[in-house]
């Protein structure tokens, strides 16, 4: 009788351990997906928010900028980005505009198997060429909501929009990444 109870206890403990291992595996996968979403969000902001005259090609276009940003966009968002990025080309080529982005933090607000929403905060620092000299402006903070989709196992940015009231930002309009791709869901 004691042997039967011990055998039953052994089977139950093995089953319990297997169940715990499968539960932990699911949590690890979700955490890995969250990390991937946050990394893609950071990469997107740094790539889209960093450009300048040193990136212009012989045709006066930001070809490497386009390539780097497009790598982290969904096909739908790429089309929108491609339509609006010539404005950035023009500002950089004609006005000597430079922008650098700094990401302070990123976090995932929602996630499922094929979509996620992240929040990202940071600052853009713009500079302009005036009389042959670069004049840096004060950094301007941003807070954005970034929507992502998982396509063929890779998290890609599908849209973004400002978060928060412009009144909260010292009465200033929230800065935009010079509108490549609109980023307002339209």
Coordinates of C-alpha atoms in Angstrom, one line a residue:
X1 CA 0.0 0.0 0.0
X2 CA 2.8 2.4 0.9
X3 CA 4.5 1.6 -2.4
X4 CA 1.4 2.5 -4.3
X5 CA 1.0 5.8 -2.5
X6 CA 4.6 6.7 -3.1
X7 CA 4.3 5.7 -6.8
X8 CA 1.2 7.9 -7.1
X9 CA 2.9 10.8 -5.3
X10 CA 5.9 10.4 -7.7
X11 CA 3.6 10.5 -10.8
X12 CA 1.8 13.5 -9.4
X13 CA 5.0 15.4 -8.7
X14 CA 6.4 14.6 -12.2
X15 CA 3.1 15.8 -13.7
X16 CA 3.2 19.0 -11.6
X17 CA 6.8 19.7 -12.7
X18 CA 5.9 19.2 -16.4
X19 CA 2.9 21.6 -16.0
X20 CA 5.1 24.2 -14.3
X21 CA 7.7 23.9 -17.0
X22 CA 5.1 24.5 -19.7
X23 CA 3.7 27.5 -17.9
X24 CA 7.2 29.0 -17.5
X25 CA 8.0 28.5 -21.1
X26 CA 4.9 30.5 -22.1
X27 CA 6.0 33.3 -19.8
X28 CA 9.5 33.3 -21.2
X29 CA 8.1 33.5 -24.8
X30 CA 5.9 36.4 -23.9
X31 CA 8.8 38.2 -22.2
X32 CA 11.0 37.6 -25.2
X33 CA 8.3 39.0 -27.5
X34 CA 8.0 42.1 -25.2
X35 CA 11.8 42.6 -25.4
X36 CA 11.7 42.3 -29.2
X37 CA 8.8 44.9 -29.4
X38 CA 10.7 47.4 -27.2
X39 CA 13.9 46.9 -29.2
X40 CA 12.1 47.5 -32.5
X41 CA 10.5 50.6 -31.0
X42 CA 13.8 52.0 -29.9
X43 CA 15.4 51.2 -33.2
X44 CA 12.6 52.8 -35.1
X45 CA 12.8 56.0 -33.1
X46 CA 16.6 56.3 -33.3
X47 CA 16.6 55.6 -37.1
X48 CA 13.7 57.8 -38.0
X49 CA 14.7 60.6 -35.7
X50 CA 18.4 60.8 -36.7
X51 CA 19.5 62.3 -40.0
X52 CA 21.5 65.2 -41.4
X53 CA 23.5 66.6 -44.3
X54 CA 26.3 64.0 -43.9
X55 CA 23.8 61.3 -45.0
X56 CA 22.9 62.9 -48.3
X57 CA 23.9 61.0 -51.4
X58 CA 25.1 62.5 -54.7
X59 CA 21.5 63.1 -55.7
X60 CA 20.7 65.1 -52.6
X61 CA 18.6 62.2 -51.1
X62 CA 18.8 60.5 -47.8
X63 CA 19.2 57.0 -49.4
X64 CA 20.8 55.3 -46.4
X65 CA 18.3 56.9 -44.0
X66 CA 15.4 55.6 -46.1
X67 CA 16.9 52.1 -46.2
X68 CA 17.5 52.0 -42.4
X69 CA 14.0 53.2 -41.5
X70 CA 12.2 51.0 -44.1
X71 CA 13.9 47.9 -42.5
X72 CA 11.7 48.3 -39.4
X73 CA 8.4 49.3 -41.1
X74 CA 5.4 47.2 -42.3
X75 CA 4.8 47.3 -46.1
X76 CA 1.7 49.5 -45.5
X77 CA 3.7 52.0 -43.4
X78 CA 6.6 51.9 -45.9
X79 CA 4.3 53.2 -48.6
X80 CA 3.3 56.1 -46.4
X81 CA 6.9 56.8 -45.3
X82 CA 8.0 56.8 -49.0
X83 CA 5.5 59.4 -49.9
X84 CA 6.6 61.9 -47.2
X85 CA 10.3 61.4 -46.8
X86 CA 11.1 63.7 -49.8
X87 CA 10.2 66.6 -47.4
X88 CA 13.0 65.5 -45.1
X89 CA 15.4 65.3 -48.1
X90 CA 14.5 68.8 -49.0
X91 CA 14.9 70.2 -45.5
X92 CA 18.3 68.5 -45.1
X93 CA 19.6 69.4 -48.6
X94 CA 18.4 73.0 -48.7
X95 CA 18.3 74.0 -45.0
X96 CA 21.1 72.0 -43.6
X97 CA 18.7 70.5 -41.0
X98 CA 20.0 67.8 -38.8
X99 CA 18.1 65.9 -36.1
X100 CA 19.3 63.4 -33.5
X101 CA 17.0 61.3 -31.4
X102 CA 17.6 60.0 -27.9
X103 CA 15.4 57.3 -26.4
X104 CA 14.9 57.5 -22.6
X105 CA 12.6 54.5 -22.2
X106 CA 10.2 52.2 -24.0
X107 CA 7.5 49.8 -22.7
X108 CA 4.9 47.5 -24.0
X109 CA 1.3 48.4 -23.2
X110 CA -0.5 45.6 -25.1
X111 CA 0.7 42.5 -26.9
X112 CA -0.7 39.4 -28.5
X113 CA 0.5 36.9 -31.1
X114 CA 0.7 39.3 -34.0
X115 CA 0.2 42.9 -32.8
X116 CA 1.6 45.1 -30.0
X117 CA 1.5 48.7 -28.8
X118 CA 4.5 50.4 -27.2
X119 CA 5.1 53.7 -25.6
X120 CA 8.4 55.5 -26.1
X121 CA 9.8 58.6 -24.6
X122 CA 12.9 60.6 -25.5
X123 CA 14.1 63.8 -27.0
X124 CA 14.8 65.2 -30.5
X125 CA 17.7 67.7 -30.9
X126 CA 17.6 69.7 -34.1
X127 CA 20.2 71.8 -35.5
X128 CA 20.2 74.2 -38.5
X129 CA 23.0 75.5 -40.7
X130 CA 23.1 79.3 -40.4
X131 CA 25.9 81.2 -42.0
X132 CA 27.9 78.0 -42.5
X133 CA 27.7 77.0 -38.8
X134 CA 25.5 74.4 -37.2
X135 CA 23.3 75.9 -34.5
X136 CA 21.9 73.3 -32.1
X137 CA 18.5 73.9 -30.6
X138 CA 17.5 72.8 -27.1
X139 CA 16.3 69.1 -27.0
X140 CA 12.5 68.8 -27.3
X141 CA 10.9 65.8 -25.4
X142 CA 8.6 63.4 -27.2
X143 CA 6.2 60.7 -26.1
X144 CA 4.8 58.5 -28.7
X145 CA 2.5 55.5 -29.0
X146 CA 3.9 53.0 -31.5
X147 CA 1.8 50.3 -33.1
X148 CA 3.6 47.1 -34.3
X149 CA 2.7 44.0 -36.2
X150 CA 4.5 40.7 -36.3
X151 CA 5.1 39.7 -39.9
X152 CA 6.8 36.4 -40.7
X153 CA 8.1 36.3 -37.1
X154 CA 9.5 39.8 -37.1
X155 CA 8.1 42.8 -35.2
X156 CA 7.7 45.8 -37.5
X157 CA 6.3 49.3 -36.9
X158 CA 2.9 50.0 -38.5
X159 CA 2.1 53.5 -37.2
X160 CA 2.8 56.0 -34.4
X161 CA 1.1 59.0 -32.8
X162 CA 1.9 61.5 -30.1
X163 CA 0.8 60.8 -26.6
X164 CA -0.3 63.3 -24.0
X165 CA -1.6 66.8 -24.1
X166 CA 0.5 69.5 -25.7
X167 CA -0.3 71.6 -22.6
X168 CA 1.7 69.1 -20.6
X169 CA 4.8 69.9 -22.7
X170 CA 5.2 73.5 -21.5
X171 CA 2.5 74.7 -23.9
X172 CA 4.5 73.5 -27.0
X173 CA 3.3 71.3 -29.8
X174 CA 4.7 67.8 -29.4
X175 CA 7.6 67.5 -31.9
X176 CA 7.2 65.2 -34.9
X177 CA 9.8 63.3 -36.7
X178 CA 9.3 65.8 -39.6
X179 CA 6.3 63.7 -40.7
X180 CA 7.9 60.7 -42.5
X181 CA 4.9 58.4 -42.9
X182 CA 2.5 60.8 -41.1
X183 CA 2.3 58.5 -38.1
X184 CA -1.3 59.5 -37.3
X185 CA -3.1 56.5 -38.6
X186 CA -4.1 58.2 -41.8

